[in-house]
PDB file of C-alpha atoms in Angstrom:
ATOM      1  CA  UNK A 267      12.574 -40.130  53.988  1.00 53.00           C
ATOM      2  CA  UNK A 268      11.089 -41.801  50.936  1.00 60.00           C
ATOM      3  CA  UNK A 269      13.027 -44.171  48.690  1.00 65.00           C
ATOM      4  CA  UNK A 270      12.203 -46.239  45.611  1.00 73.00           C
ATOM      5  CA  UNK A 271      14.217 -48.281  43.153  1.00 79.00           C
ATOM      6  CA  UNK A 272      13.565 -48.646  39.408  1.00 77.00           C
ATOM      7  CA  UNK A 273      15.375 -50.764  36.831  1.00 77.00           C
ATOM      8  CA  UNK A 274      15.178 -49.627  33.212  1.00 75.00           C
ATOM      9  CA  UNK A 275      16.150 -52.035  30.446  1.00 77.00           C
ATOM     10  CA  UNK A 276      16.536 -50.959  26.820  1.00 73.00           C
ATOM     11  CA  UNK A 277      16.352 -53.750  24.283  1.00 76.00           C
ATOM     12  CA  UNK A 278      17.099 -54.100  20.608  1.00 74.00           C
ATOM     13  CA  UNK A 279      14.153 -55.259  18.499  1.00 78.00           C
ATOM     14  CA  UNK A 280      15.830 -58.699  18.498  1.00 82.00           C
ATOM     15  CA  UNK A 281      15.199 -58.642  22.287  1.00 78.00           C
ATOM     16  CA  UNK A 282      18.943 -58.411  22.998  1.00 78.00           C
ATOM     17  CA  UNK A 283      19.640 -56.186  26.030  1.00 74.00           C
ATOM     18  CA  UNK A 284      21.396 -52.992  24.967  1.00 71.00           C
ATOM     19  CA  UNK A 285      21.508 -51.156  28.249  1.00 71.00           C
ATOM     20  CA  UNK A 286      20.247 -51.648  31.796  1.00 75.00           C
ATOM     21  CA  UNK A 287      20.322 -48.991  34.469  1.00 79.00           C
ATOM     22  CA  UNK A 288      19.114 -49.003  38.051  1.00 83.00           C
ATOM     23  CA  UNK A 289      17.802 -45.735  39.403  1.00 85.00           C
ATOM     24  CA  UNK A 290      16.985 -44.852  42.976  1.00 88.00           C
ATOM     25  CA  UNK A 291      14.727 -42.018  44.049  1.00 87.00           C
ATOM     26  CA  UNK A 292      15.328 -40.489  47.447  1.00 87.00           C
ATOM     27  CA  UNK A 293      13.917 -37.202  48.772  1.00 84.00           C
ATOM     28  CA  UNK A 294      13.004 -35.949  45.266  1.00 83.00           C
ATOM     29  CA  UNK A 295      16.512 -36.730  43.914  1.00 87.00           C
ATOM     30  CA  UNK A 296      17.193 -39.428  41.321  1.00 87.00           C
ATOM     31  CA  UNK A 297      20.425 -41.382  41.690  1.00 88.00           C
ATOM     32  CA  UNK A 298      22.258 -43.702  39.320  1.00 85.00           C
ATOM     33  CA  UNK A 299      24.471 -45.507  41.804  1.00 84.00           C
ATOM     34  CA  UNK A 300      26.194 -42.752  43.778  1.00 84.00           C
ATOM     35  CA  UNK A 301      25.726 -40.093  41.087  1.00 86.00           C
ATOM     36  CA  UNK A 302      22.818 -37.651  40.942  1.00 89.00           C
ATOM     37  CA  UNK A 303      20.919 -37.437  37.665  1.00 88.00           C
ATOM     38  CA  UNK A 304      20.689 -33.773  36.748  1.00 88.00           C
ATOM     39  CA  UNK A 305      17.448 -32.629  35.050  1.00 87.00           C
ATOM     40  CA  UNK A 306      17.793 -30.782  31.763  1.00 86.00           C
ATOM     41  CA  UNK A 307      16.686 -27.507  33.358  1.00 90.00           C
ATOM     42  CA  UNK A 308      19.695 -27.509  35.762  1.00 89.00           C
ATOM     43  CA  UNK A 309      22.484 -28.791  33.483  1.00 85.00           C
ATOM     44  CA  UNK A 310      23.804 -25.379  32.429  1.00 84.00           C
ATOM     45  CA  UNK A 311      23.956 -24.227  36.055  1.00 88.00           C
ATOM     46  CA  UNK A 312      25.725 -27.424  37.128  1.00 85.00           C
ATOM     47  CA  UNK A 313      28.300 -27.040  34.330  1.00 79.00           C
ATOM     48  CA  UNK A 314      28.964 -23.479  35.516  1.00 80.00           C
ATOM     49  CA  UNK A 315      29.437 -24.679  39.085  1.00 82.00           C
ATOM     50  CA  UNK A 316      31.798 -27.456  37.996  1.00 79.00           C
ATOM     51  CA  UNK A 317      33.766 -24.992  35.886  1.00 75.00           C
ATOM     52  CA  UNK A 318      34.035 -22.437  38.722  1.00 78.00           C
ATOM     53  CA  UNK A 319      35.884 -25.057  40.817  1.00 71.00           C
ATOM     54  CA  UNK A 320      38.251 -25.972  37.979  1.00 69.00           C
ATOM     55  CA  UNK A 321      40.802 -28.539  39.168  1.00 73.00           C
ATOM     56  CA  UNK A 322      42.561 -28.978  35.824  1.00 72.00           C
ATOM     57  CA  UNK A 323      41.877 -30.696  32.524  1.00 71.00           C
ATOM     58  CA  UNK A 324      41.933 -34.209  34.005  1.00 74.00           C
ATOM     59  CA  UNK A 325      40.511 -33.743  37.513  1.00 77.00           C
ATOM     60  CA  UNK A 326      37.514 -31.556  36.639  1.00 75.00           C
ATOM     61  CA  UNK A 327      35.773 -34.117  34.371  1.00 75.00           C
ATOM     62  CA  UNK A 328      36.651 -36.931  36.812  1.00 78.00           C
ATOM     63  CA  UNK A 329      35.078 -35.087  39.740  1.00 77.00           C
ATOM     64  CA  UNK A 330      31.995 -34.233  37.686  1.00 79.00           C
ATOM     65  CA  UNK A 331      31.603 -37.831  36.532  1.00 80.00           C
ATOM     66  CA  UNK A 332      31.904 -39.073  40.137  1.00 81.00           C
ATOM     67  CA  UNK A 333      28.950 -36.994  41.310  1.00 81.00           C
ATOM     68  CA  UNK A 334      26.722 -36.029  38.366  1.00 84.00           C
ATOM     69  CA  UNK A 335      25.104 -37.734  35.390  1.00 82.00           C
ATOM     70  CA  UNK A 336      22.929 -36.950  32.405  1.00 80.00           C
ATOM     71  CA  UNK A 337      22.739 -38.470  28.922  1.00 74.00           C
ATOM     72  CA  UNK A 338      25.591 -37.340  26.623  1.00 73.00           C
ATOM     73  CA  UNK A 339      27.226 -35.564  29.575  1.00 73.00           C
ATOM     74  CA  UNK A 340      30.770 -36.262  28.360  1.00 66.00           C
ATOM     75  CA  UNK A 341      30.342 -34.440  25.052  1.00 64.00           C
ATOM     76  CA  UNK A 342      28.697 -31.396  26.637  1.00 52.00           C
ATOM     77  CA  UNK A 343      31.263 -31.210  29.457  1.00 51.00           C
ATOM     78  CA  UNK A 344      34.228 -31.279  27.132  1.00 49.00           C
ATOM     79  CA  UNK A 345      32.894 -28.294  25.151  1.00 53.00           C
ATOM     80  CA  UNK A 346      32.120 -26.253  28.278  1.00 53.00           C
ATOM     81  CA  UNK A 347      34.893 -27.087  30.725  1.00 47.00           C
ATOM     82  CA  UNK A 348      37.927 -26.374  28.560  1.00 44.00           C
TER      83      UNK A 348
END
């Protein structure tokens, strides 16, 4: 078992903090809190898996958001899940 923690901070050119995220790496998986960050190469497959277990318009995105993450996930999910 191997684990590491990384904090990424994005700043505006005025040095104001725009966004800070803590990532953890464990057994070749990258986590943002309790959610797994999905690499670009697996996003389409993960969307298909989420869709195949469709729990309704409200529950499906909630369940996905509880377990998975990638940048702009919300926009892509809404086009694919419904």
